[in-house]
mmCIF file of C-alpha atoms (C1' of nucleotides) in Angstrom:
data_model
loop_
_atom_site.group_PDB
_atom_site.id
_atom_site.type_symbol
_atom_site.label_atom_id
_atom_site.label_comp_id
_atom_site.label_asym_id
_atom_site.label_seq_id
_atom_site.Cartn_x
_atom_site.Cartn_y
_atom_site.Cartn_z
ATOM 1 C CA UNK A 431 81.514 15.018 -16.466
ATOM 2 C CA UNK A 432 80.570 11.679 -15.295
ATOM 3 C CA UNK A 433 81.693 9.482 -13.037
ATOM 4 C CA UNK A 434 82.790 5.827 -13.675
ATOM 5 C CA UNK A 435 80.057 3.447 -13.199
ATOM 6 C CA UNK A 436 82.349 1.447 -10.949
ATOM 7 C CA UNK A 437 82.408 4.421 -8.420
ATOM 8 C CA UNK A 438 78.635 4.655 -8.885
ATOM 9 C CA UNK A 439 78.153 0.549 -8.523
ATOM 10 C CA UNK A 440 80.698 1.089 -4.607
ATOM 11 C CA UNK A 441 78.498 3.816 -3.634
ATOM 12 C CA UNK A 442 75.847 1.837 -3.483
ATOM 13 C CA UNK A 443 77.173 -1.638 -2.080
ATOM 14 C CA UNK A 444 78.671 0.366 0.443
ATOM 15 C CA UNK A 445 75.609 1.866 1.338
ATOM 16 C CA UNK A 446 73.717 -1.590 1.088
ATOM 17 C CA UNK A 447 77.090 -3.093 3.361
ATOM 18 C CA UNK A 448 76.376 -0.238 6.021
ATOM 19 C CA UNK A 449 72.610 -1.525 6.110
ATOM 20 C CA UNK A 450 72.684 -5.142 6.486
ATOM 21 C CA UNK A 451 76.264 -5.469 8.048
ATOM 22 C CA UNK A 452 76.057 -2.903 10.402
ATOM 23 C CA UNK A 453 79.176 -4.443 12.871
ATOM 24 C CA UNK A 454 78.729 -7.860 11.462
ATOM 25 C CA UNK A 455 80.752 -9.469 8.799
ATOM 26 C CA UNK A 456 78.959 -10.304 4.916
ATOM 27 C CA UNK A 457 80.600 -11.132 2.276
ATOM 28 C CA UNK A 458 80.185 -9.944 -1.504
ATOM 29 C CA UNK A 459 78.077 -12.837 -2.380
ATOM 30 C CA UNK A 460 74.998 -11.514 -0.007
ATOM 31 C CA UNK A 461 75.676 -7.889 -1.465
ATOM 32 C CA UNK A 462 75.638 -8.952 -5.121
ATOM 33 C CA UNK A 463 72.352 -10.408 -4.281
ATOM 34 C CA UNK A 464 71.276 -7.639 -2.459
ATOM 35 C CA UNK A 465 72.245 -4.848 -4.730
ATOM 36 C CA UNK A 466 71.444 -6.547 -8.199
ATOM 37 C CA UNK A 467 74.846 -6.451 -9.123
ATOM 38 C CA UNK A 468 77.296 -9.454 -10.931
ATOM 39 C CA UNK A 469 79.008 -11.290 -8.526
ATOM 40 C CA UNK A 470 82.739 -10.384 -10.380
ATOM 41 C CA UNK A 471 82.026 -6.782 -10.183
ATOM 42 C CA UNK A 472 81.031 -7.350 -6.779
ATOM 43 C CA UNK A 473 84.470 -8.852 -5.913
ATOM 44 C CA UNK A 474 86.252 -6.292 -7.924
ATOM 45 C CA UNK A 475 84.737 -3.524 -5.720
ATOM 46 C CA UNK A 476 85.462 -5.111 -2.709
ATOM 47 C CA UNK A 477 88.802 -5.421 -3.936
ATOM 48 C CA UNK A 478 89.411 -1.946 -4.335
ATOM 49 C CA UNK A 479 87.582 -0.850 -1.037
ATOM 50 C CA UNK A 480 89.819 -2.906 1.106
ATOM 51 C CA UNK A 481 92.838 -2.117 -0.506
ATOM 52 C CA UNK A 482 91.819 1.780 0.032
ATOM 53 C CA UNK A 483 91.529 0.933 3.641
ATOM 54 C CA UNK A 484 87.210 1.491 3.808
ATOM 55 C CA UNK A 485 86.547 -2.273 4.181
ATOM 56 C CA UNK A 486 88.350 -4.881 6.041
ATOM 57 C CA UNK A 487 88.262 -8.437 4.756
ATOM 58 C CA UNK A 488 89.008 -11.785 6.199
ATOM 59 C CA UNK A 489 89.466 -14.428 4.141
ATOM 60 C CA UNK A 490 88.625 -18.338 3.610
ATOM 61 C CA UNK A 491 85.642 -20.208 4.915
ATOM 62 C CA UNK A 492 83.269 -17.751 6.530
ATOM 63 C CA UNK A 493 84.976 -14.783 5.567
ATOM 64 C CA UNK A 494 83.452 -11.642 4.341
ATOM 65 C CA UNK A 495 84.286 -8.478 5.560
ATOM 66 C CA UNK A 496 83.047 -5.633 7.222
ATOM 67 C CA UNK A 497 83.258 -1.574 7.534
ATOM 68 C CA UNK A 498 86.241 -0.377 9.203
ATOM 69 C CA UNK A 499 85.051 2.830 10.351
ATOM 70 C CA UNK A 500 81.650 3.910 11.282
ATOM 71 C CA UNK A 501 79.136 5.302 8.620
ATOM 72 C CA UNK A 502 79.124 8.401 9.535
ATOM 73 C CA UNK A 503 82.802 8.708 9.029
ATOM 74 C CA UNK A 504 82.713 7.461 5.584
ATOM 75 C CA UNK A 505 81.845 9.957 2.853
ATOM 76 C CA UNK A 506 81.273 9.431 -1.063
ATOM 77 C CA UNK A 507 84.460 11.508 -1.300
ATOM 78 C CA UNK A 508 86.060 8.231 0.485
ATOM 79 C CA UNK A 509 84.931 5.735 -1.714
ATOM 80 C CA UNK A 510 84.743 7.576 -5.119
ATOM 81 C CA UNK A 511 88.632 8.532 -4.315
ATOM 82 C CA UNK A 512 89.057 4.283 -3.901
ATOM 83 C CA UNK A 513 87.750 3.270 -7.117
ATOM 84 C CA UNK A 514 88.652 6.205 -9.384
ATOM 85 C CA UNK A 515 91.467 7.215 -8.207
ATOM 86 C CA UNK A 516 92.192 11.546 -6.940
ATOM 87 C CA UNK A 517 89.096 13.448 -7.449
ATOM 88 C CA UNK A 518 90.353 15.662 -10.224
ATOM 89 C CA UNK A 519 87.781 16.959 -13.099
ATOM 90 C CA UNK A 520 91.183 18.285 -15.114
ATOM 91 C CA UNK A 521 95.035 17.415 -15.491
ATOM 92 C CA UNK A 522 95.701 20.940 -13.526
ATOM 93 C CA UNK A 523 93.333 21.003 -11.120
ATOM 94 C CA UNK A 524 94.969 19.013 -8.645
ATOM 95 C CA UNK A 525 96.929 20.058 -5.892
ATOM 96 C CA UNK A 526 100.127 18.482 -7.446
ATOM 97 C CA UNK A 527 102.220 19.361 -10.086
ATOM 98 C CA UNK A 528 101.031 18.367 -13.749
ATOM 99 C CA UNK A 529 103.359 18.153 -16.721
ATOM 100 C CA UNK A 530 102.206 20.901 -19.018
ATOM 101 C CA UNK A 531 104.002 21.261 -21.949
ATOM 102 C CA UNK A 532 102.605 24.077 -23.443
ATOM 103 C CA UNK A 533 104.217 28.247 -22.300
ATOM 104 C CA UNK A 534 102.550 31.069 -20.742
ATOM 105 C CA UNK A 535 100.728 32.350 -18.286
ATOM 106 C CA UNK A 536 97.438 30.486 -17.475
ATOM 107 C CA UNK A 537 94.485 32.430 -16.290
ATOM 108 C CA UNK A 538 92.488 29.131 -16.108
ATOM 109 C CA UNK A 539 94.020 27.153 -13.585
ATOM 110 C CA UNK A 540 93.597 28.564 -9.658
ATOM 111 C CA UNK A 541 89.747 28.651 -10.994
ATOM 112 C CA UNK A 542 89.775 25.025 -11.755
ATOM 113 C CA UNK A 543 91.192 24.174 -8.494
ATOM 114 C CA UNK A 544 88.233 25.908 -6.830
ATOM 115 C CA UNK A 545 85.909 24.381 -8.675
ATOM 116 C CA UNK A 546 87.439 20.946 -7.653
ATOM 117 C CA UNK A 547 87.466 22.159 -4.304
ATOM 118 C CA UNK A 548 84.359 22.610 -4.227
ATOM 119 C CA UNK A 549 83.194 19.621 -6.074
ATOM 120 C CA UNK A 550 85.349 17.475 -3.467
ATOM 121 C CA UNK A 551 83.368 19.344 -0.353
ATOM 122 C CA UNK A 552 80.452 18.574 -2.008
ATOM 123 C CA UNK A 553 80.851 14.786 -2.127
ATOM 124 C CA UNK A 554 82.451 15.045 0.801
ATOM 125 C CA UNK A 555 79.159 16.637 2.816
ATOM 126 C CA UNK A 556 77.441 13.318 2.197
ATOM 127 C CA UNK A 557 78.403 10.221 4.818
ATOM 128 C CA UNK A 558 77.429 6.990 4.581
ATOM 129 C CA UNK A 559 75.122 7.419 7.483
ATOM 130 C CA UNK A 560 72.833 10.156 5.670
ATOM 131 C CA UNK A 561 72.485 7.703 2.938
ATOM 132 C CA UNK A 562 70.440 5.416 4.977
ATOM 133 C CA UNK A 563 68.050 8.404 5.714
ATOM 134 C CA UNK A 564 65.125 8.107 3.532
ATOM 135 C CA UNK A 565 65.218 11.331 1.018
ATOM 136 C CA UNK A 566 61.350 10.802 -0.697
ATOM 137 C CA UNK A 567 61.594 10.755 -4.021
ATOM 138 C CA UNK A 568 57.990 10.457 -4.989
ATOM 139 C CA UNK A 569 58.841 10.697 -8.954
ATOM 140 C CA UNK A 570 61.120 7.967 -9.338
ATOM 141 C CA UNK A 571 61.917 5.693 -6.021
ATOM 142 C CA UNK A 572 63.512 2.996 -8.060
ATOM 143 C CA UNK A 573 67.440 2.187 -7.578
ATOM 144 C CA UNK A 574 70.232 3.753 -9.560
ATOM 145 C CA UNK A 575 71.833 1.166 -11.532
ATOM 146 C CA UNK A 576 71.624 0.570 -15.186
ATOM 147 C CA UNK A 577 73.096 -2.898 -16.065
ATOM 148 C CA UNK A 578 71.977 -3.500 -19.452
ATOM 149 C CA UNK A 579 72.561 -7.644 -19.082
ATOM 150 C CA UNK A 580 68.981 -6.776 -16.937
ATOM 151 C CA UNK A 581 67.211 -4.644 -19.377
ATOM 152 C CA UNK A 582 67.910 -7.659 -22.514
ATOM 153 C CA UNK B 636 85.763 12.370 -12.224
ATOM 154 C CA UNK B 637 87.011 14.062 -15.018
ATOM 155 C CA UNK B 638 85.574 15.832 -17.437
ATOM 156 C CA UNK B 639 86.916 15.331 -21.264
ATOM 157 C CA UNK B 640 89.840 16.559 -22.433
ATOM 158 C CA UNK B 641 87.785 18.437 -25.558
ATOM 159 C CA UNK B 642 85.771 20.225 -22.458
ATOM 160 C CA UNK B 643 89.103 21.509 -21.000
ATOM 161 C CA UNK B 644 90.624 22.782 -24.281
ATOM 162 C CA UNK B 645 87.016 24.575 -24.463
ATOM 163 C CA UNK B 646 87.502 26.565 -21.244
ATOM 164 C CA UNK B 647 91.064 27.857 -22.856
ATOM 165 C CA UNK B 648 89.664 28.642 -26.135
ATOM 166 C CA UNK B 649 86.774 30.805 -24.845
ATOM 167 C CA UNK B 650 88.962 32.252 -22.415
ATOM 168 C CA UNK B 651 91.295 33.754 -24.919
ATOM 169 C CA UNK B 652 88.149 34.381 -27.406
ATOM 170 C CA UNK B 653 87.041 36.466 -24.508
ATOM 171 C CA UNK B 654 90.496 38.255 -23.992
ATOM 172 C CA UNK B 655 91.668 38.668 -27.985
ATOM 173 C CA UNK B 656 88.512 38.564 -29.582
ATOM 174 C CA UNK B 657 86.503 41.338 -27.752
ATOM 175 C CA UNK B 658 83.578 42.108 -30.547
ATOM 176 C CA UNK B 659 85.367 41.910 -33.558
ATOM 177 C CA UNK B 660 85.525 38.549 -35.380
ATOM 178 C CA UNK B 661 88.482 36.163 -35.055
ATOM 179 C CA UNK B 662 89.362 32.842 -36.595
ATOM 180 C CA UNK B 663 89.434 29.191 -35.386
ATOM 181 C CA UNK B 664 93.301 29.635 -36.901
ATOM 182 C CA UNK B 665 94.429 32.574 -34.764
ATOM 183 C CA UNK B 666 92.879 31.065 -31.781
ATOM 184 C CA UNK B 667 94.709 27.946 -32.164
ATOM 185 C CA UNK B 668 97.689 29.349 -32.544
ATOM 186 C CA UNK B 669 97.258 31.768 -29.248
ATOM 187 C CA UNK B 670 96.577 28.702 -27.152
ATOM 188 C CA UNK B 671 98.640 26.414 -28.702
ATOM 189 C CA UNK B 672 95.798 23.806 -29.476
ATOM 190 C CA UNK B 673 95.974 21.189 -32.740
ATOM 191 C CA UNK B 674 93.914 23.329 -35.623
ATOM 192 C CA UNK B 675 91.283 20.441 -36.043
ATOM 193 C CA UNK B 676 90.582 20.447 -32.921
ATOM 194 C CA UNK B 677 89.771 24.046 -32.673
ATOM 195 C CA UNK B 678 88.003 23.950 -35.192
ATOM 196 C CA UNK B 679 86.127 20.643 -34.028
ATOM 197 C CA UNK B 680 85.701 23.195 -31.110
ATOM 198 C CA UNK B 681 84.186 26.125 -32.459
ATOM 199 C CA UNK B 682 81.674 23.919 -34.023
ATOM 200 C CA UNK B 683 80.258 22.667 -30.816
ATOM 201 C CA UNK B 684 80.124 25.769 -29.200
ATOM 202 C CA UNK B 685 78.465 27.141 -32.232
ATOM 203 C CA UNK B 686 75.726 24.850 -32.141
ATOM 204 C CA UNK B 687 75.359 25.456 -28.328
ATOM 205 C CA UNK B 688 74.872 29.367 -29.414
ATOM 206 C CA UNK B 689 77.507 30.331 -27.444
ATOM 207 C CA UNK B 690 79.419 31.588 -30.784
ATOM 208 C CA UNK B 691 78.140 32.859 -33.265
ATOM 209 C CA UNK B 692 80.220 31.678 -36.708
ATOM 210 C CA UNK B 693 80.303 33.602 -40.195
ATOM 211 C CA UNK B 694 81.868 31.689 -43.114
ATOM 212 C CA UNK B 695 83.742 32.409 -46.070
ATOM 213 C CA UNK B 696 86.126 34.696 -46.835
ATOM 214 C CA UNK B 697 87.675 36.718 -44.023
ATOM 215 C CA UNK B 698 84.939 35.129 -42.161
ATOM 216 C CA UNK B 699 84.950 33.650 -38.581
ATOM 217 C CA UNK B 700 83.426 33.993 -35.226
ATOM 218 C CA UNK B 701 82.494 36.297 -31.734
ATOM 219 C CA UNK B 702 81.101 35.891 -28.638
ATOM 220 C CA UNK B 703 77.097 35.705 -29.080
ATOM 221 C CA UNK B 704 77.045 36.777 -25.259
ATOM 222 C CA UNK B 705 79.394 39.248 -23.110
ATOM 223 C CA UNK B 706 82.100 37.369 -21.211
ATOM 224 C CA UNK B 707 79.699 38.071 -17.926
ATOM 225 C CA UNK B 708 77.126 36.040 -19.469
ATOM 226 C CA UNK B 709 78.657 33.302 -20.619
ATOM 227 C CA UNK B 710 79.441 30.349 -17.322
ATOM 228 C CA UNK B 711 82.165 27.184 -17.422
ATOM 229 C CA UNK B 712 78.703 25.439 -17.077
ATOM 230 C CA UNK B 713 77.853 26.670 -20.295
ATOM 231 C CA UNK B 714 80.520 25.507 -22.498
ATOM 232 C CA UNK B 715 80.777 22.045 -20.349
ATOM 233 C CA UNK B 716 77.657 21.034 -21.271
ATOM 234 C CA UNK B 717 77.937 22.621 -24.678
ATOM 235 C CA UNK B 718 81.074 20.062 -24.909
ATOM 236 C CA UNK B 719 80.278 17.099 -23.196
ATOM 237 C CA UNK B 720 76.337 17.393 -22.968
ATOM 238 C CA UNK B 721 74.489 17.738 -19.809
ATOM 239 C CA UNK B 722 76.169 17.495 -16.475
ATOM 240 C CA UNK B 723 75.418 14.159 -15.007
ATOM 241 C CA UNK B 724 77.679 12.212 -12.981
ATOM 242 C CA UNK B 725 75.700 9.171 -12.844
ATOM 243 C CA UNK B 726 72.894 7.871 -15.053
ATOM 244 C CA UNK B 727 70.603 8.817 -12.260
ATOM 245 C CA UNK B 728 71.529 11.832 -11.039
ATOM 246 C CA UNK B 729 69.546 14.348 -13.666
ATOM 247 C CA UNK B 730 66.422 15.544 -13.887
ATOM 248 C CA UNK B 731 65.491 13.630 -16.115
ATOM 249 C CA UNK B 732 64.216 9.782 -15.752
ATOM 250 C CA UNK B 733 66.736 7.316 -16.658
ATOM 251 C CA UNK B 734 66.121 3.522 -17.439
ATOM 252 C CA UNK B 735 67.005 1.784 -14.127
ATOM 253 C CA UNK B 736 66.248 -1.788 -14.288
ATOM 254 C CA UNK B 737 66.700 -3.259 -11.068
ATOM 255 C CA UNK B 738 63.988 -2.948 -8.912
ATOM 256 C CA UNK B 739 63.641 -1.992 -5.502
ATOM 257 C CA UNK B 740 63.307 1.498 -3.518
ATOM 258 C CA UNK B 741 66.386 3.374 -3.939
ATOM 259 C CA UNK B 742 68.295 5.331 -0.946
ATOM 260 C CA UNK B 743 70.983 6.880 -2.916
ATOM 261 C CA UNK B 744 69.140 8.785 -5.944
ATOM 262 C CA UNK B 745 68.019 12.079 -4.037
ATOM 263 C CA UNK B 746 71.456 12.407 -2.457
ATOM 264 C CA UNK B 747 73.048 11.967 -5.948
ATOM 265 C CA UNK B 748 70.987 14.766 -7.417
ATOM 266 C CA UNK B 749 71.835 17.348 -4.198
ATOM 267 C CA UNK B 750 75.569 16.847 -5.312
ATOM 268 C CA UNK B 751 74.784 16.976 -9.077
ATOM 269 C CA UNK B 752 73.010 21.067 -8.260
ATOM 270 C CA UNK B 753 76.046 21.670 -6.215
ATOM 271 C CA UNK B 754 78.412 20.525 -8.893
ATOM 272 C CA UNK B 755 76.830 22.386 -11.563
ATOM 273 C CA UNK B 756 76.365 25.558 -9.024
ATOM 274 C CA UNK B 757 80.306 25.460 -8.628
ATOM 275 C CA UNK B 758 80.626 25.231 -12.417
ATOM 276 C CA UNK B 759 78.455 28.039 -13.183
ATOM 277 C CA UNK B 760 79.357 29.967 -10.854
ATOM 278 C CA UNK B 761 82.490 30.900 -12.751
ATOM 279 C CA UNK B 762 82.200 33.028 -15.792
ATOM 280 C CA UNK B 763 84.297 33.990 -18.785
ATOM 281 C CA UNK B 764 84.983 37.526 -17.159
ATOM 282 C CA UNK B 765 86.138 36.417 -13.804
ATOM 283 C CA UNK B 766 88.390 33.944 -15.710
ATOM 284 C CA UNK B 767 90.781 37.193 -16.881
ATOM 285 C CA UNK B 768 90.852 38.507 -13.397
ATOM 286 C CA UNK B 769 94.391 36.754 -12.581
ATOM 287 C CA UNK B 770 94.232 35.253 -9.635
ATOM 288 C CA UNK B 771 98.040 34.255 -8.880
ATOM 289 C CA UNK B 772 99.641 31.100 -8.421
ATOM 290 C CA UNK B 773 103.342 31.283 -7.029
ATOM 291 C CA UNK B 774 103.556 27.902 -7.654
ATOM 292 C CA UNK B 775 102.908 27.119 -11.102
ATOM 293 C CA UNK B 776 101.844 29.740 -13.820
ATOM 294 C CA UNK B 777 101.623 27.683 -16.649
ATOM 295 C CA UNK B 778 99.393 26.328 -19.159
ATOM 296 C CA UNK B 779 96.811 23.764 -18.208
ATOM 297 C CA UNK B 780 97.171 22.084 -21.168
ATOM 298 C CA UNK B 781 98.768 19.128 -21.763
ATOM 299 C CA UNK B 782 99.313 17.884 -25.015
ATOM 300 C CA UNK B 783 101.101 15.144 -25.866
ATOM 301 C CA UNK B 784 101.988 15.664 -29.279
ATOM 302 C CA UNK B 785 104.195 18.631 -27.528
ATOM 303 C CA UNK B 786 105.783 16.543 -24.799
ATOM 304 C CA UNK B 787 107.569 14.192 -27.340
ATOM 305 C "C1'" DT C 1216 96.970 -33.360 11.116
ATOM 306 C "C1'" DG C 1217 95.458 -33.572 6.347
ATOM 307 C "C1'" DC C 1218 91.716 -32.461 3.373
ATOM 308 C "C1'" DT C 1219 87.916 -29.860 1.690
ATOM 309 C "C1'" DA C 1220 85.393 -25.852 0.714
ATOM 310 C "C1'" DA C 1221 84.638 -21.099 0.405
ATOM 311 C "C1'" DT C 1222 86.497 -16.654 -0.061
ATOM 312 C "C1'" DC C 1223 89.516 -12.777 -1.604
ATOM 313 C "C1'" DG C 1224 93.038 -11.096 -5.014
ATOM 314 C "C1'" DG C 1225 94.910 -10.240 -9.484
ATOM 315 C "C1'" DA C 1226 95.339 -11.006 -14.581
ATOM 316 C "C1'" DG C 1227 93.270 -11.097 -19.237
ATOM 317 C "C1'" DC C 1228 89.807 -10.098 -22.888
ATOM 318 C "C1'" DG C 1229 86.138 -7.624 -25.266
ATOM 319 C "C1'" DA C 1230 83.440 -3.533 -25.994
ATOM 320 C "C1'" DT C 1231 82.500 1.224 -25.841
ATOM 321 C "C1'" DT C 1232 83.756 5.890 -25.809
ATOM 322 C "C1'" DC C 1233 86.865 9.438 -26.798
ATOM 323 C "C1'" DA C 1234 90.438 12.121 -29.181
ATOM 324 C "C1'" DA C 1235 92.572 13.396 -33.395
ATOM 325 C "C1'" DT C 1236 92.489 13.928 -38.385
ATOM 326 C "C1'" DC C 1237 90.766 14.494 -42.998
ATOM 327 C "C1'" DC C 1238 87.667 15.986 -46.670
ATOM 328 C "C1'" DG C 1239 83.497 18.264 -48.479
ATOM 329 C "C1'" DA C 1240 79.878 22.160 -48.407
ATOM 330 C "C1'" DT C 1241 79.166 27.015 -48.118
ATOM 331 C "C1'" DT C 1242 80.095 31.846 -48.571
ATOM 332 C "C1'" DT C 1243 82.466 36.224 -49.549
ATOM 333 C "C1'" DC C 1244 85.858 38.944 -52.094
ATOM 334 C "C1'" DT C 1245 87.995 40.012 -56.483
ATOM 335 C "C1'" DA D 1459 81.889 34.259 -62.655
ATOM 336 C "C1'" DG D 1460 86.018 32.356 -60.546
ATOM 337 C "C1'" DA D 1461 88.847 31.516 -56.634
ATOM 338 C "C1'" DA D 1462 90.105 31.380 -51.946
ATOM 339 C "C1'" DA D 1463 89.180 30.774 -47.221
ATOM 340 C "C1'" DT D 1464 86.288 29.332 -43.751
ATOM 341 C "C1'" DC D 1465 83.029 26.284 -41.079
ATOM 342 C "C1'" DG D 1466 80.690 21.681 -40.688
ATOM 343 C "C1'" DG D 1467 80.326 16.752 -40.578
ATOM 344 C "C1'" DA D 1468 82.253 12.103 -41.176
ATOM 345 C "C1'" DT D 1469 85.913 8.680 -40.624
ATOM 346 C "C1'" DT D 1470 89.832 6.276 -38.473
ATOM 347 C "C1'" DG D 1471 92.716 5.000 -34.678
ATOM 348 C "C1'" DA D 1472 93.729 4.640 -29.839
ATOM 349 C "C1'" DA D 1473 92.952 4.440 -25.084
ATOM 350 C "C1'" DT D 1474 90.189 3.599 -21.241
ATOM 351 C "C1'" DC D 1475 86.673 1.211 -19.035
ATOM 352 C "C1'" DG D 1476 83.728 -2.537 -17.808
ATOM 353 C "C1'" DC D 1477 83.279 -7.420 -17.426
ATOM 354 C "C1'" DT D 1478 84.748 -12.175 -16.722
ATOM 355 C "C1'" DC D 1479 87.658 -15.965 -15.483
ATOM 356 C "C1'" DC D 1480 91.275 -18.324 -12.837
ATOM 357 C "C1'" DG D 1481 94.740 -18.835 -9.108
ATOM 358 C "C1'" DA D 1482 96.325 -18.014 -4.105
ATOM 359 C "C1'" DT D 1483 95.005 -18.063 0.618
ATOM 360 C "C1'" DT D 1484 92.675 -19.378 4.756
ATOM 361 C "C1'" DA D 1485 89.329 -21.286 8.131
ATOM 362 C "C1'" DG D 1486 86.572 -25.304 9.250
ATOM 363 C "C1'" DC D 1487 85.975 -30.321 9.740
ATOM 364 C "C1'" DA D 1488 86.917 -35.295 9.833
#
DNA sequence: TGCTAATCGGAGCGATTCAATCCGATTTCT
DNA sequence: AGAAATCGGATTGAATCGCTCCGATTAGCA
């Protein structure tokens, strides 16, 4: 019940791109910087994000890229569906056909696919633009990544 | 954004605990057999969810296990996390204080832990007795489990 | 117009976690 | 007291994930 640190890493360059690049292009060298995190991960996010369709990039000298839809039409849903893949906590829960191997009757599945529903609304609610509204956090107001390569 | 596979089978097992097993004891064999699940890992099964307290084993002879808690009592939350430990989708997004090295105020945290609530809300809002009202699915009322030692 | 430099894009390797299986400890019935 | 059947923990193997490096592409400049 976790998500992949990848998705967790996007979440917040994309939040950190929608700060500092707000119309203007930036490459992933700035945001590595910026966010703490290696330069190759960086690029493999960015990767990812354009191909999804979130980011646009232009490349060669000067290049970077830049967000290809406002921040308030981007939601975590969007970006956690780009790096991981469909947002689906089980094999059945989707809305598409799964190959189950196993006979009967299942009185498990429609309630997994309203959980995910309502998993997917949830990360859905949340745009880019209500990210950069300051939540206080007064116990811990430190950022969310955990590389160990920093802790050694 | 998946939870594991050992967290699915869970669901299934506890679901037809609740259905066959109503009060009287019933073995980790019988249950396998009823869902179709590999015997180890039933059994690897009913020992987690014993130590959670959710079961409540007997051994030796004729021995085996029942519900510690009526079906109405007992949440998908609950045997998630007695699976796969607490529900966190990223390192940040508990209660709890997690070892974030890079510095810096973060904007992201708070809005992590909103969805994290509203995940677990969804989870636990589904209990082992709603589970064997049928809700129907034209489309495909099978099994949600998907073994692969049964596909081949 | 050719060269240089900086960037994105994809391929490969290592490490960690997870799933499945096996064997031993414990307990009840005969 | 012996034997059988069960739960409980430990081990092995595989798959996925995270990380890093290298090549392809393009704009800028002489």
């Amino acid at each position: 019940m976790r998500l992949s640190s990848l998705a967790d890493y996007a979440v917040v360059l994309m939040s950190a791109a929608a700060r500092h690049c707000g119309g203007m292009r930036c490459n992933a060298r700035a945001l590595a910087e910026e966010t703490g995190l290696p330069l190759p991960t960086a690029q493999k996010l960015v990767s990812k994000l354009s191909a999804a369709g979130l980011i646009e990039s232009v490349r060669g000298a000067g290049g970077g890229f830049r967000l290809s839809r406002p921040p308030a039409a981007i939601t975590l849903a969007d970006i956690v569906e780009a790096v991981d893949g469909p947002i689906t906590i089980t094999v059945c829960s989707g809305d598409h056909a799964s190959d189950c191997a196993i006979e009967g009757s299942c009185h498990v599945r429609p309630h997994w696919q309203i959980v995910n529903r309502t998993i997917r609304a949830a990360l859905a609610g949340v745009t880019l633009a209500s990210l950069g509204q300051h939540i206080p956090d007064p116990k811990r107001p430190e950022h969310p990544i955990n590389l160990k390569r920093t802790v050694s």
